[in-house]
Coordinates of C-alpha atoms in Angstrom, one line a residue:
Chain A
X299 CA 0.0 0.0 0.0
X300 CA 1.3 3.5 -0.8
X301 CA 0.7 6.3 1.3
X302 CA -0.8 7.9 -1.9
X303 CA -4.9 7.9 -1.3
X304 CA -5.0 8.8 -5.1
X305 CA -3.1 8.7 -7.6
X306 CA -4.2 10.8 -11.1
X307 CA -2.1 9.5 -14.5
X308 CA -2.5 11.7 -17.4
X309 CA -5.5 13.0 -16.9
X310 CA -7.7 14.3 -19.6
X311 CA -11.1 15.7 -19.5
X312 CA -12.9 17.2 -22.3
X313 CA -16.3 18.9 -22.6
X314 CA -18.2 18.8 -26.5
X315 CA -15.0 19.6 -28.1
X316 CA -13.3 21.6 -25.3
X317 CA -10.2 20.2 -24.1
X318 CA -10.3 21.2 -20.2
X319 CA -7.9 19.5 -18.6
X320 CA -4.3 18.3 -19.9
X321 CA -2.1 15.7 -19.0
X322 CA -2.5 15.8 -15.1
X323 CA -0.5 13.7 -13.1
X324 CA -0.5 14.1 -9.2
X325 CA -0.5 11.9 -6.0
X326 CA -2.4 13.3 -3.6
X327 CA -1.4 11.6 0.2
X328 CA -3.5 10.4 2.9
X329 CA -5.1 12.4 5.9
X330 CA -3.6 16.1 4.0
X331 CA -5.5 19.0 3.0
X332 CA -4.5 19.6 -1.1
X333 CA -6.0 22.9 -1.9
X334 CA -6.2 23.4 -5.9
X335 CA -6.3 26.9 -6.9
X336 CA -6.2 28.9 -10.2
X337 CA -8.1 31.4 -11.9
X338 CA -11.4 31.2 -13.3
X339 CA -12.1 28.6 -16.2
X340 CA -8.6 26.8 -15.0
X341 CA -10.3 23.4 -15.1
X342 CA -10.7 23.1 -10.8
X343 CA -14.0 22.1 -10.6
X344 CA -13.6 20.1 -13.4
X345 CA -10.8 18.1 -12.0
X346 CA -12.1 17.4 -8.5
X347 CA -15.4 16.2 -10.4
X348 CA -13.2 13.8 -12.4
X349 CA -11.8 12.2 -8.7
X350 CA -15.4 10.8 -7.9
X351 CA -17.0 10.4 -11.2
X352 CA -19.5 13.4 -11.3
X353 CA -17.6 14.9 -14.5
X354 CA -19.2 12.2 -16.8
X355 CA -22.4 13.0 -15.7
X356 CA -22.6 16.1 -17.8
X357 CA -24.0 15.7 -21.5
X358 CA -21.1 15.5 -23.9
X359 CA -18.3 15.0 -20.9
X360 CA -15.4 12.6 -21.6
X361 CA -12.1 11.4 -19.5
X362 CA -9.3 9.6 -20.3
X363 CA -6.3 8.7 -18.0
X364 CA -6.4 7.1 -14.7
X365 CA -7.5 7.6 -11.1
X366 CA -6.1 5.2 -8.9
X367 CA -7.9 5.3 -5.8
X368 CA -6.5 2.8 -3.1
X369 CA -4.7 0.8 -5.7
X370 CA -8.0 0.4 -7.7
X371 CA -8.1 3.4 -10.8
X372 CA -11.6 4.3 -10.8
X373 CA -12.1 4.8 -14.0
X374 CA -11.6 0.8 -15.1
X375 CA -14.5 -1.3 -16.6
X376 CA -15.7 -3.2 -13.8
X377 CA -16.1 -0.6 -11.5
X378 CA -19.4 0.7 -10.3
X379 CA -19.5 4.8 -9.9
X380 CA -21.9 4.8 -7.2
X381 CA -19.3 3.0 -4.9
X382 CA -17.0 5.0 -5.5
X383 CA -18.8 8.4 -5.1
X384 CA -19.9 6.6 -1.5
X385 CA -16.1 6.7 -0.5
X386 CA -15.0 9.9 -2.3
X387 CA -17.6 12.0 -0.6
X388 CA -18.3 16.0 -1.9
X389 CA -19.3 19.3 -1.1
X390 CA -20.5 21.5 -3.3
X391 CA -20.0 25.4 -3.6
X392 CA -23.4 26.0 -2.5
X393 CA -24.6 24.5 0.4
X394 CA -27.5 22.2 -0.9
X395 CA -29.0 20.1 1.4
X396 CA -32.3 18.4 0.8
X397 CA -34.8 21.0 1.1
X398 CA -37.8 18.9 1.7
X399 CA -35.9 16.5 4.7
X400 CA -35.2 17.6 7.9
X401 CA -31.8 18.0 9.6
X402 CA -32.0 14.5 11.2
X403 CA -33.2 13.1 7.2
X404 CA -30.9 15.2 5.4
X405 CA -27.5 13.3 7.8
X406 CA -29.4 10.3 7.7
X407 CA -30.6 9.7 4.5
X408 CA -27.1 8.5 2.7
X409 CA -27.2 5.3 5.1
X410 CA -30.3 4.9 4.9
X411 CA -30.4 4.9 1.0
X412 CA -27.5 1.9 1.5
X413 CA -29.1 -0.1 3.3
X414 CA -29.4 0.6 7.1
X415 CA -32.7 0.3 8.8
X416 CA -31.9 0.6 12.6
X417 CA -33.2 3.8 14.2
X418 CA -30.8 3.2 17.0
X419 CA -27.6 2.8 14.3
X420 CA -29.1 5.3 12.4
X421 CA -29.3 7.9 15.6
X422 CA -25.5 6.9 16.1
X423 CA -24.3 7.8 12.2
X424 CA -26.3 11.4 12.7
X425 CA -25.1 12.2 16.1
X426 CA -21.3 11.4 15.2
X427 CA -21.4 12.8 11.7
X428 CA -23.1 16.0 13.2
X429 CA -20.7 16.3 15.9
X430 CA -17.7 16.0 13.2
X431 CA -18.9 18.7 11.6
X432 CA -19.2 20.6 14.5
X433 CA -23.2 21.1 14.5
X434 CA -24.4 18.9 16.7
X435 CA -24.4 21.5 19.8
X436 CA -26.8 23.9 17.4
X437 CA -29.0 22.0 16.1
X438 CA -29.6 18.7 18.7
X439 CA -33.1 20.1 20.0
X440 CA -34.2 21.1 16.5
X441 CA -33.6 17.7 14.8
X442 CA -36.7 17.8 13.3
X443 CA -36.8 20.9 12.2
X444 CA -36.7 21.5 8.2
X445 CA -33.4 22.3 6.9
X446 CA -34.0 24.9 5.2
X447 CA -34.5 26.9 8.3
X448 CA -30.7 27.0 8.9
X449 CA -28.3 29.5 8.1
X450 CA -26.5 29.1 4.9
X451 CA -22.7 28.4 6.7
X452 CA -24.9 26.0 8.8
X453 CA -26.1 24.4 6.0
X454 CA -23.1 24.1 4.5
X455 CA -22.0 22.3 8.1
X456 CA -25.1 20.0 7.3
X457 CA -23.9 19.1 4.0
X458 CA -20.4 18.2 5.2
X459 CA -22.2 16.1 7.7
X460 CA -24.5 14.4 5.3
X461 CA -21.0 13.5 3.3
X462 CA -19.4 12.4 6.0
X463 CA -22.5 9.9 7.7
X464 CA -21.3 7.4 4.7
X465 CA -17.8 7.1 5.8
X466 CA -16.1 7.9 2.6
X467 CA -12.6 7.9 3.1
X468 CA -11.6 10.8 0.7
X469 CA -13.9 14.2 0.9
X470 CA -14.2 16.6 -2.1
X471 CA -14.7 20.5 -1.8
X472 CA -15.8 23.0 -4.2
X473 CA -15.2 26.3 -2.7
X474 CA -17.4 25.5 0.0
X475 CA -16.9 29.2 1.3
X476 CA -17.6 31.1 -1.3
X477 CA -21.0 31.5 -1.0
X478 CA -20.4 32.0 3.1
X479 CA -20.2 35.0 5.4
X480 CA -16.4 35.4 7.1
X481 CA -17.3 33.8 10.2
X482 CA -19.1 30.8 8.7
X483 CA -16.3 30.5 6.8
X484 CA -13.9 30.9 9.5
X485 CA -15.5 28.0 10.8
X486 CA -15.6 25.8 8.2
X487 CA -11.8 26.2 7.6
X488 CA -11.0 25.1 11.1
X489 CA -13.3 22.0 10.4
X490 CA -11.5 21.1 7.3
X491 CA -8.4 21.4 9.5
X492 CA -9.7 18.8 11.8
X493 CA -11.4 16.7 9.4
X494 CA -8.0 16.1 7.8
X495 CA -7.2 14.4 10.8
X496 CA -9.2 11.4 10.0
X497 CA -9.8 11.8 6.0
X498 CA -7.8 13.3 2.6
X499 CA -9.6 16.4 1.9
X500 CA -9.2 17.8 -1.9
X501 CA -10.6 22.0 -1.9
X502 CA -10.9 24.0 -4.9
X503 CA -10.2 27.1 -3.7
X504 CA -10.3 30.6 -5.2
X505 CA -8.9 32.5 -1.9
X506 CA -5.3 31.9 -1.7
X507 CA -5.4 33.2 2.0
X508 CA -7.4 30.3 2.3
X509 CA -5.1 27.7 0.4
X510 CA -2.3 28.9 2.2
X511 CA -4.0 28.8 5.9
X512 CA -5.5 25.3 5.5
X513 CA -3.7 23.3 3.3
X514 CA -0.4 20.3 3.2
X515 CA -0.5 20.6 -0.1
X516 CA -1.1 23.0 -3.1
X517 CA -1.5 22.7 -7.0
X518 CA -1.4 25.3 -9.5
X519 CA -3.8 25.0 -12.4
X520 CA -3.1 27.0 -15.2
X521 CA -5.2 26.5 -18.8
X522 CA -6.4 22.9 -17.7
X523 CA -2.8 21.8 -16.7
X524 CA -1.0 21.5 -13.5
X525 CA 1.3 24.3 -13.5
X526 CA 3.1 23.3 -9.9
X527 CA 2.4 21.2 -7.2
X528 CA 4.2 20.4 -3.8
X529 CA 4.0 21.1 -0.2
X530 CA 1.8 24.6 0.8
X531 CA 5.0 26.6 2.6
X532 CA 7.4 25.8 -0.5
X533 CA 5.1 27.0 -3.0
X534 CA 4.0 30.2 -1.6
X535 CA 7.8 31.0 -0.8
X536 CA 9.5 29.7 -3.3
X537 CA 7.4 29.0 -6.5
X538 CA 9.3 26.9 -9.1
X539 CA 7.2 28.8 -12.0
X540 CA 6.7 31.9 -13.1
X541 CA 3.2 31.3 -13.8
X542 CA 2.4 30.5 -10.3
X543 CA 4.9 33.2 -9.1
X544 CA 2.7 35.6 -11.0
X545 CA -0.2 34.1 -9.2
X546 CA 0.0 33.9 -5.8
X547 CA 1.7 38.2 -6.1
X548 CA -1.8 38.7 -7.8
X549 CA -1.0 39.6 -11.4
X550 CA -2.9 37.1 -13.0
X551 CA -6.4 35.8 -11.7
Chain B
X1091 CA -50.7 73.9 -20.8
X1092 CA -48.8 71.6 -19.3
X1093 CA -50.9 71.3 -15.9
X1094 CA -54.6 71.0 -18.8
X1095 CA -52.4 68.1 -20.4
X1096 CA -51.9 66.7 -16.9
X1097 CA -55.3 66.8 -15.7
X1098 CA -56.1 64.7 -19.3
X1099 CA -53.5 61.9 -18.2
X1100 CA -55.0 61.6 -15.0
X1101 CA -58.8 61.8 -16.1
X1102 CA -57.8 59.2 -19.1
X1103 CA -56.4 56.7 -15.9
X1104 CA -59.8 57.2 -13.9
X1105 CA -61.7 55.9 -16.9
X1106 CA -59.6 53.1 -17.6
X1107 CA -60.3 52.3 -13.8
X1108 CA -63.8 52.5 -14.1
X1109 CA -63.7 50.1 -16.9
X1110 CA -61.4 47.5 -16.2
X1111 CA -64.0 47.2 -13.1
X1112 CA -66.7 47.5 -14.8
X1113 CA -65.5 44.6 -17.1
X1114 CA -64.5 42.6 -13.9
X1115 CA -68.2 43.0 -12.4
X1116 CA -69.7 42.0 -15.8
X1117 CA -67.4 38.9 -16.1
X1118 CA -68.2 37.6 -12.4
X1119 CA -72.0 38.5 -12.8
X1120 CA -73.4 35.3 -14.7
X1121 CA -70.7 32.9 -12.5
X1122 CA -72.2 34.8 -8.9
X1123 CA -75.5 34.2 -10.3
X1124 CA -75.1 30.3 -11.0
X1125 CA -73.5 29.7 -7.8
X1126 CA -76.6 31.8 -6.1
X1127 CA -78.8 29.7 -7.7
X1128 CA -77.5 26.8 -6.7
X1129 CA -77.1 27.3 -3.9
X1130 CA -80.7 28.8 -2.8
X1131 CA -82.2 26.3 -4.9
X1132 CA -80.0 23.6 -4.1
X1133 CA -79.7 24.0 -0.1
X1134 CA -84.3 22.9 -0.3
X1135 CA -83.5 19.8 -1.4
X1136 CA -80.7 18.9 1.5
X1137 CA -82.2 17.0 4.1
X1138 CA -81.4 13.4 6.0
X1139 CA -82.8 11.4 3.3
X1140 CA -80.9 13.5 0.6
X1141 CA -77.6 11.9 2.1
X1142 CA -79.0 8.6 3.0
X1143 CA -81.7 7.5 0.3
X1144 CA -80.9 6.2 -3.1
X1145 CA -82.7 7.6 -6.3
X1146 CA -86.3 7.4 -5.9
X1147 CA -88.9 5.8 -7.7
X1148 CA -91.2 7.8 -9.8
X1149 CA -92.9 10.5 -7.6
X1150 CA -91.6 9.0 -4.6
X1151 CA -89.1 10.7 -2.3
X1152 CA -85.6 9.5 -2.4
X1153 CA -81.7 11.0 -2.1
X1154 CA -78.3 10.7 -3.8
X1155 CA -76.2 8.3 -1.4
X1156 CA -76.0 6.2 -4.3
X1157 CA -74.6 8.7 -6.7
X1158 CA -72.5 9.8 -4.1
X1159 CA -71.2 6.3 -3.4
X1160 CA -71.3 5.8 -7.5
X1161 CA -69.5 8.6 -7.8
X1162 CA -66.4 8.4 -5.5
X1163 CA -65.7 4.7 -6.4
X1164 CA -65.9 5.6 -10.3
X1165 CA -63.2 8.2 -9.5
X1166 CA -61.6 5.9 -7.1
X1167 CA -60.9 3.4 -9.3
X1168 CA -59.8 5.9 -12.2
X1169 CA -57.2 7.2 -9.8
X1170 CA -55.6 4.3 -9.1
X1171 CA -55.4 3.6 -13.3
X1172 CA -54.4 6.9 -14.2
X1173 CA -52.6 8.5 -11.4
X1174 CA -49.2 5.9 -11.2
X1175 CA -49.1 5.6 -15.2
X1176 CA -49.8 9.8 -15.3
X1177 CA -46.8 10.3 -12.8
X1178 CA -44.4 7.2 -14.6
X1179 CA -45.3 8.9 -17.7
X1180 CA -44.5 12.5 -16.7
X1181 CA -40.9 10.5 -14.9
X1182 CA -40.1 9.4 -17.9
X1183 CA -40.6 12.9 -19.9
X1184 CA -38.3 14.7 -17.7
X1185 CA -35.8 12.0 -16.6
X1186 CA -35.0 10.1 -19.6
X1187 CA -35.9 12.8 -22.3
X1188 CA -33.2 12.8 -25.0
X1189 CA -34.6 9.9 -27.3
X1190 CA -37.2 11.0 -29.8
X1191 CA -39.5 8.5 -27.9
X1192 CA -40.2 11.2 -25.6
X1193 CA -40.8 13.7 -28.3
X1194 CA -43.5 11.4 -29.3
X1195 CA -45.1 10.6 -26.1
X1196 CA -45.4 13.9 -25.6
X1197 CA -47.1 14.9 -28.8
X1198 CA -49.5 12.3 -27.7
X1199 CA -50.1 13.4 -24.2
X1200 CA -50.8 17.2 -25.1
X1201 CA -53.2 15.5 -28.3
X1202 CA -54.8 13.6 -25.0
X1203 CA -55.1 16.3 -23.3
X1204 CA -57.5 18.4 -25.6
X1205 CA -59.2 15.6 -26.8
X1206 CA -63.4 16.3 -26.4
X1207 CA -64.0 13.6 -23.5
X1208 CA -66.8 12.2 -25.2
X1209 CA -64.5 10.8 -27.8
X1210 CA -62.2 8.9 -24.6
X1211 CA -65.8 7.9 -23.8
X1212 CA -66.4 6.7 -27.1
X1213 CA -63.2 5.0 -27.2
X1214 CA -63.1 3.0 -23.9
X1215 CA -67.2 2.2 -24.8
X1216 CA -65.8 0.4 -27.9
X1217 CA -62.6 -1.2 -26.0
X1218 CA -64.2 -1.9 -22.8
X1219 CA -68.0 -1.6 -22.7
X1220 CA -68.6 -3.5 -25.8
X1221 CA -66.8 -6.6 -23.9
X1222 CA -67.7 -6.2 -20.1
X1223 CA -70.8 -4.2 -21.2
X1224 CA -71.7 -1.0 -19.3
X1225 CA -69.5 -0.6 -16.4
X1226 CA -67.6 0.8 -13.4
X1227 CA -64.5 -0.5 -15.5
X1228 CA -65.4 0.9 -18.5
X1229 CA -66.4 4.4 -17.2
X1230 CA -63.3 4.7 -14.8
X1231 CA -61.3 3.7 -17.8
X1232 CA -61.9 6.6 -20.1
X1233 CA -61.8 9.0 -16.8
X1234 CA -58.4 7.3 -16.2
X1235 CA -57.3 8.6 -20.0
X1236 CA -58.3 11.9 -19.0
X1237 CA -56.4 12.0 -16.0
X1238 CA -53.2 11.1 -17.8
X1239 CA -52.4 13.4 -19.8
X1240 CA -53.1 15.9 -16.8
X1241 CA -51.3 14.2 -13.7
X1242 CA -48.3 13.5 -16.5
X1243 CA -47.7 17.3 -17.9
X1244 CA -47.7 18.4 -14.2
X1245 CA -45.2 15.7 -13.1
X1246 CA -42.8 16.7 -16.0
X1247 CA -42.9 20.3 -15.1
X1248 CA -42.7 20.0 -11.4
X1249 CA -39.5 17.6 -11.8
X1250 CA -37.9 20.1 -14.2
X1251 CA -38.0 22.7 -11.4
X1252 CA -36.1 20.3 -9.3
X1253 CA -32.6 22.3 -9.1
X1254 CA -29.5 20.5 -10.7
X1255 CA -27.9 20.9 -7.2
X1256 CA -30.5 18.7 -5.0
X1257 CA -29.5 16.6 -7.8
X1258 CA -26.0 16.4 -7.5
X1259 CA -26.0 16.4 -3.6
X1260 CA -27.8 12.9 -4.0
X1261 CA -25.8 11.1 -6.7
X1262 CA -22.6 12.5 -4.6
X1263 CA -24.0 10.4 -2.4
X1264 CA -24.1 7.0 -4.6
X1265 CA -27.6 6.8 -5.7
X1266 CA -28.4 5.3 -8.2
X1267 CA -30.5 7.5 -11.1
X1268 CA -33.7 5.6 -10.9
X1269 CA -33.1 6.4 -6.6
X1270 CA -32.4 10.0 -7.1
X1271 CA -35.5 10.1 -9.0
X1272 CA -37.6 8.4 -6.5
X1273 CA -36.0 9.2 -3.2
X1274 CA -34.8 13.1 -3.9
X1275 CA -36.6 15.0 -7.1
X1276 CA -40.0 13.1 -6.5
X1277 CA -40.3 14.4 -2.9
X1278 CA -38.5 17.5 -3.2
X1279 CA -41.7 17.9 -5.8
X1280 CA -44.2 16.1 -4.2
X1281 CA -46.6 18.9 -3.3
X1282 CA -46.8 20.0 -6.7
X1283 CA -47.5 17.0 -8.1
X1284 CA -50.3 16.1 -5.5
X1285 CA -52.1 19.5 -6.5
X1286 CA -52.0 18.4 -9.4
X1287 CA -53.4 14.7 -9.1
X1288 CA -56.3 16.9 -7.3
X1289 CA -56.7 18.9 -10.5
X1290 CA -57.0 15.8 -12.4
X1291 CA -59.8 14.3 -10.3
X1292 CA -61.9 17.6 -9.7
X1293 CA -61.7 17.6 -13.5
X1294 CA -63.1 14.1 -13.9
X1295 CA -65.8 14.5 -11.0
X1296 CA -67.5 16.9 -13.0
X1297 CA -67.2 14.8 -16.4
X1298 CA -70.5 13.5 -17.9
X1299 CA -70.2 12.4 -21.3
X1300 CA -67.7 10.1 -21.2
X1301 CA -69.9 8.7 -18.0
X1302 CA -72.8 8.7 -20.2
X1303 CA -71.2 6.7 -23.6
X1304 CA -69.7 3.8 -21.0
X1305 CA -72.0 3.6 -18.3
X1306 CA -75.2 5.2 -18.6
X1307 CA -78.1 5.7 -15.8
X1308 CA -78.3 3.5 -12.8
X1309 CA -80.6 4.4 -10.2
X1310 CA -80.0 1.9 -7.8
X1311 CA -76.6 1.1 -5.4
X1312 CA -73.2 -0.2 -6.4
X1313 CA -73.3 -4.1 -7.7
X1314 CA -69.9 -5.0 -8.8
X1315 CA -67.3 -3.3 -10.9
X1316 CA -68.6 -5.0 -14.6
X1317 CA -71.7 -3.7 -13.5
X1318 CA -72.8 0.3 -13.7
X1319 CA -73.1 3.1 -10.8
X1320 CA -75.1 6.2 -10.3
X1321 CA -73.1 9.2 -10.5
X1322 CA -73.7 12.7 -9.9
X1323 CA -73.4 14.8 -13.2
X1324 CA -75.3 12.4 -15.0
X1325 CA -78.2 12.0 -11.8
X1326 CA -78.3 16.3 -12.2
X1327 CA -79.6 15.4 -16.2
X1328 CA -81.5 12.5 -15.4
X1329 CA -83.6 14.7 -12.6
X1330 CA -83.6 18.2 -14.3
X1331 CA -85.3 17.2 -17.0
X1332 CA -88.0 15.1 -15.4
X1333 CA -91.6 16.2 -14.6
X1334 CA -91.8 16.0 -11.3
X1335 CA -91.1 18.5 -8.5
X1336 CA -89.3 16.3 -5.8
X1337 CA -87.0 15.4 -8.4
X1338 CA -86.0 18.9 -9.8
X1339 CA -85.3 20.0 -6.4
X1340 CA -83.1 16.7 -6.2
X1341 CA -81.2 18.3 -9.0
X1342 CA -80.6 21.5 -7.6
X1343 CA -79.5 19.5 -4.6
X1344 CA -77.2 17.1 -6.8
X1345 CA -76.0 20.5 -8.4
X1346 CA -74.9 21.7 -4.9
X1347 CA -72.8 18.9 -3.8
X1348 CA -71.4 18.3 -6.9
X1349 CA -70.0 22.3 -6.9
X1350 CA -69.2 21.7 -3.0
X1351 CA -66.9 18.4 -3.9
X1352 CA -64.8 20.1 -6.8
X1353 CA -64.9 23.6 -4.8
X1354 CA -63.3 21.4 -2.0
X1355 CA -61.0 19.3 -3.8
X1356 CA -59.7 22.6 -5.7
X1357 CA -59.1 24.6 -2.0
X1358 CA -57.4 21.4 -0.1
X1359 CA -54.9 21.7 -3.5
X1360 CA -54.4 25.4 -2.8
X1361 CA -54.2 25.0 1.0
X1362 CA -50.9 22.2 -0.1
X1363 CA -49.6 24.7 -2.5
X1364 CA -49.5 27.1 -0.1
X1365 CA -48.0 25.1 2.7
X1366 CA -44.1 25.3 3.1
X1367 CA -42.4 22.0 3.7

């Protein structure tokens, strides 16, 4: 076993005739933060959507190359995506949890989809994946409640709860901030912090601030290919590429 | 000159005022005056027997339980036809859409839609009727065909309105299509779609030509599904045109539920519009 939780080889992604992303190769390692940042239309999204199978859901979306995901590339034959997007968990830019459920559905509804029937189990996954994500304290008297009633940085809380009640071992962010007041925010940084504790997080990050304050590891997308990657201090101080350079002193975004 | 041309502007708005009201008061006059109607005329003939008596015999007095009865299985059984294929159908439309299949079906659905219901009637009389005879089956059949089409367009354009990202959250998850269907856009939707399954019946409880072609007049209680029922639109033709008294007031009467029913069905639909999660 390699320390590696993924492993992308030559990457490709295209969309109708739009070639997004380009050659990527990167090992990401277990239990780190990798931010991904780059300017608009760099091919982020894209990317992270390629690591749990979401990118081929899109009409006219293709992929080539390989995603090895504990020794296993995603991407062969034989694999079914729906297991794999249960282990490679996401968040998405804008908090979306279900609106009709409420908060104790919304956590509980991934297990419950798979297969577990047991209130009492079922109580367990909500209260643990609520208190991982830091909301169980707000919202354990309102379990019922619908929610839609929550704040949006609370939602987003919910949604990173709702990922993490399946026990995926890898968890995918889109800018989970950006649609978030500075405090919520704030608080959803420290989270991702802890949460790498236990899991490999993957952001796609627009903030650099951000990239630099909670992530291992940071990659440089430029035009749909991976400019510079390597550990978060040695980039921001000493950028191999002049691209990236360019970057992170803010004359290109 | 300016301040004559202003007073013009503001006298031309007053008019228009006056008229759009006007208009408005014309419009609801005759509709007012039908529901008046019924209603004094109607409330004469509601009384315990009404509600508990079956049509009467000639001269004699007698209600509309049996229509009543007649009436809600008739719709009863047309429901459960038409409302699961209306609702698969409208899944279908909006899920699994890019094949000119769809293009087809829908063609057909919107065609079944503004099709004259005596000619469903006509058609279920000569698939159905002509084989079981006059019947329950037959009659909820071509009600059932009018639902479709209704309980189908709604589904479609409720699940359409389903955001992309209540979408994604749920396959992110590992569902399946057909479960992200069922478990996350259905429900999400489900209040739309029930107003409109409502829509669909209060539309087919009023129907009485297709009722007419596939069933005809049955004045007596319900005796098997190949067998006919009352029912209430056609018991409001069968009385009103009578001779006798008792059994124009029983019109009036039959008028008053029917209106009451549909009036009903129409504001429990708005009442689960209105209603937030």
């Amino acid at each position: 076993m390699s320390a590696y939780k993924i492993e992308v080889e030559n990457l490709n992604a295209w969309y109708d005739y739009k070639h997004i992303l380009i050659d990527i190769n990167m090992k990401i390692k277990e239990r780190t933060v990798t931010a991904i940042m780059g300017p608009s239309g760099c091919g982020k999204t894209t990317f992270i959507r390629c690591l749990n199978r979401m990118h081929e859901l899109v009409p006219k979306a293709k992929v080539s190359g390989k995603v090895i995901f504990n020794n296993l590339n995603i991407y062969d034959n034989n694999v079914d995506p729906t297991w794999i997007r249960r282990k490679i968990g996401m968040v998405f830019q804008k908090p979306n949890p279900f609106p009709m459920m409420s908060i104790y559905d919304n956590v509980a509804f991934g297990p419950k989809i798979h297969g577990i029937k047991k209130r009492s189990i079922l109580d367990k996954i909500v209260k643990q994946s609520l208190e991982m994500a830091g909301l169980w304290e707000e919202v354990k008297d309102d379990l019922q409640k619908p929610a839609s009633a929550l704040s949006g940085g609370q939602q987003q809380r919910l949604c990173i709860a709702r990922a993490l009640a399946l026990e995926p071992e890898v968890i995918l962010m889109d800018e989970p901030t950006s649609h978030l007041d500075p405090i919520s925010a704030t608080k959803i940084e420290m989270l991702i912090r802890k949460l790498a504790e236990n899991y490999t997080v993957v952001i796609v990050t627009h903030n650099m601030q951000q990239a630099a304050r909670i992530s291992d590891y940071v990659a440089f997308l430029y035009m749909g290919r991976l400019v510079e990657y390597g550990p978060t201090k040695e980039v921001f101080e000493r950028p191999k590429n002049e691209l990236t350079e360019r970057y992170i002193t803010g004359k290109i975004s | 000159m300016n301040e004559l041309y202003n007073k013009f502007r503001s006298l031309k708005d007053k008019i228009m005022h006056i008229l759009v009201y006007l208009a408005l008061i014309i419009a609801l006059i005759p509709l007012f005056s039908i529901l008046f109607e019924v209603f004094i005329r109607g409330i004469s003939a509601i009384n315990l027997d009404f509600f508990i008596k079956p049509t009467p015999a000639v001269g004699e007095i007698g209600g509309i339980a049996n229509a009543i009865q007649g009436t809600l299985i008739t719709i009863g059984l047309a429901s459960v036809i038409g409302v699961p294929i209306g609702i698969i159908t409208g899944i279908f439309l909006s899920e699994y859409s890019e094949n000119k299949l769809s293009t087809i079906i829908r063609l057909f659905n919107e065609l079944l839609n503004g099709m004259p219901s005596i000619v469903i009637g006509l058609f279920a009389y000569v698939l159905i009727a002509t084989v079981v005879g006059f019947s329950v089956i037959a009659a909820s059949f071509a009600l059932a065909l009018i639902m479709i089409p209704i309980v189908s367009i709604t589904t479609e354009e409720a699940l359409k309105l389903v955001p992309a990202s209540i979408r994604e959250a749920a396959i992110a998850l590992g569902m399946s299509r057909w479960k992200t269907v069922i478990f996350v856009a259905l429900r999400t939707t489900k209040k739309t779609i029930i107003t409109g399954i409502l829509q669909a019946i209060a539309r087919i409880a009023g129907e009485s030509a297709p009722i007419l072609v596939t069933m005809g007049y049955w004045k007596w209680w319900f005796a098997g599904l190949d067998r006919p029922v009352a029912n209430l639109a056609l018991d409001i033709f069968l009385f009103a045109k009578s001779p006798f008294e008792n059994w124009i007031v029983l019109a009036w009467g039959s008028a008053l539920i029917l209106i009451i029913i549909i009036l009903s069905i129409n504001i429990v639909a708005r009442i689960i519009m209105k209603e937030r999660y």
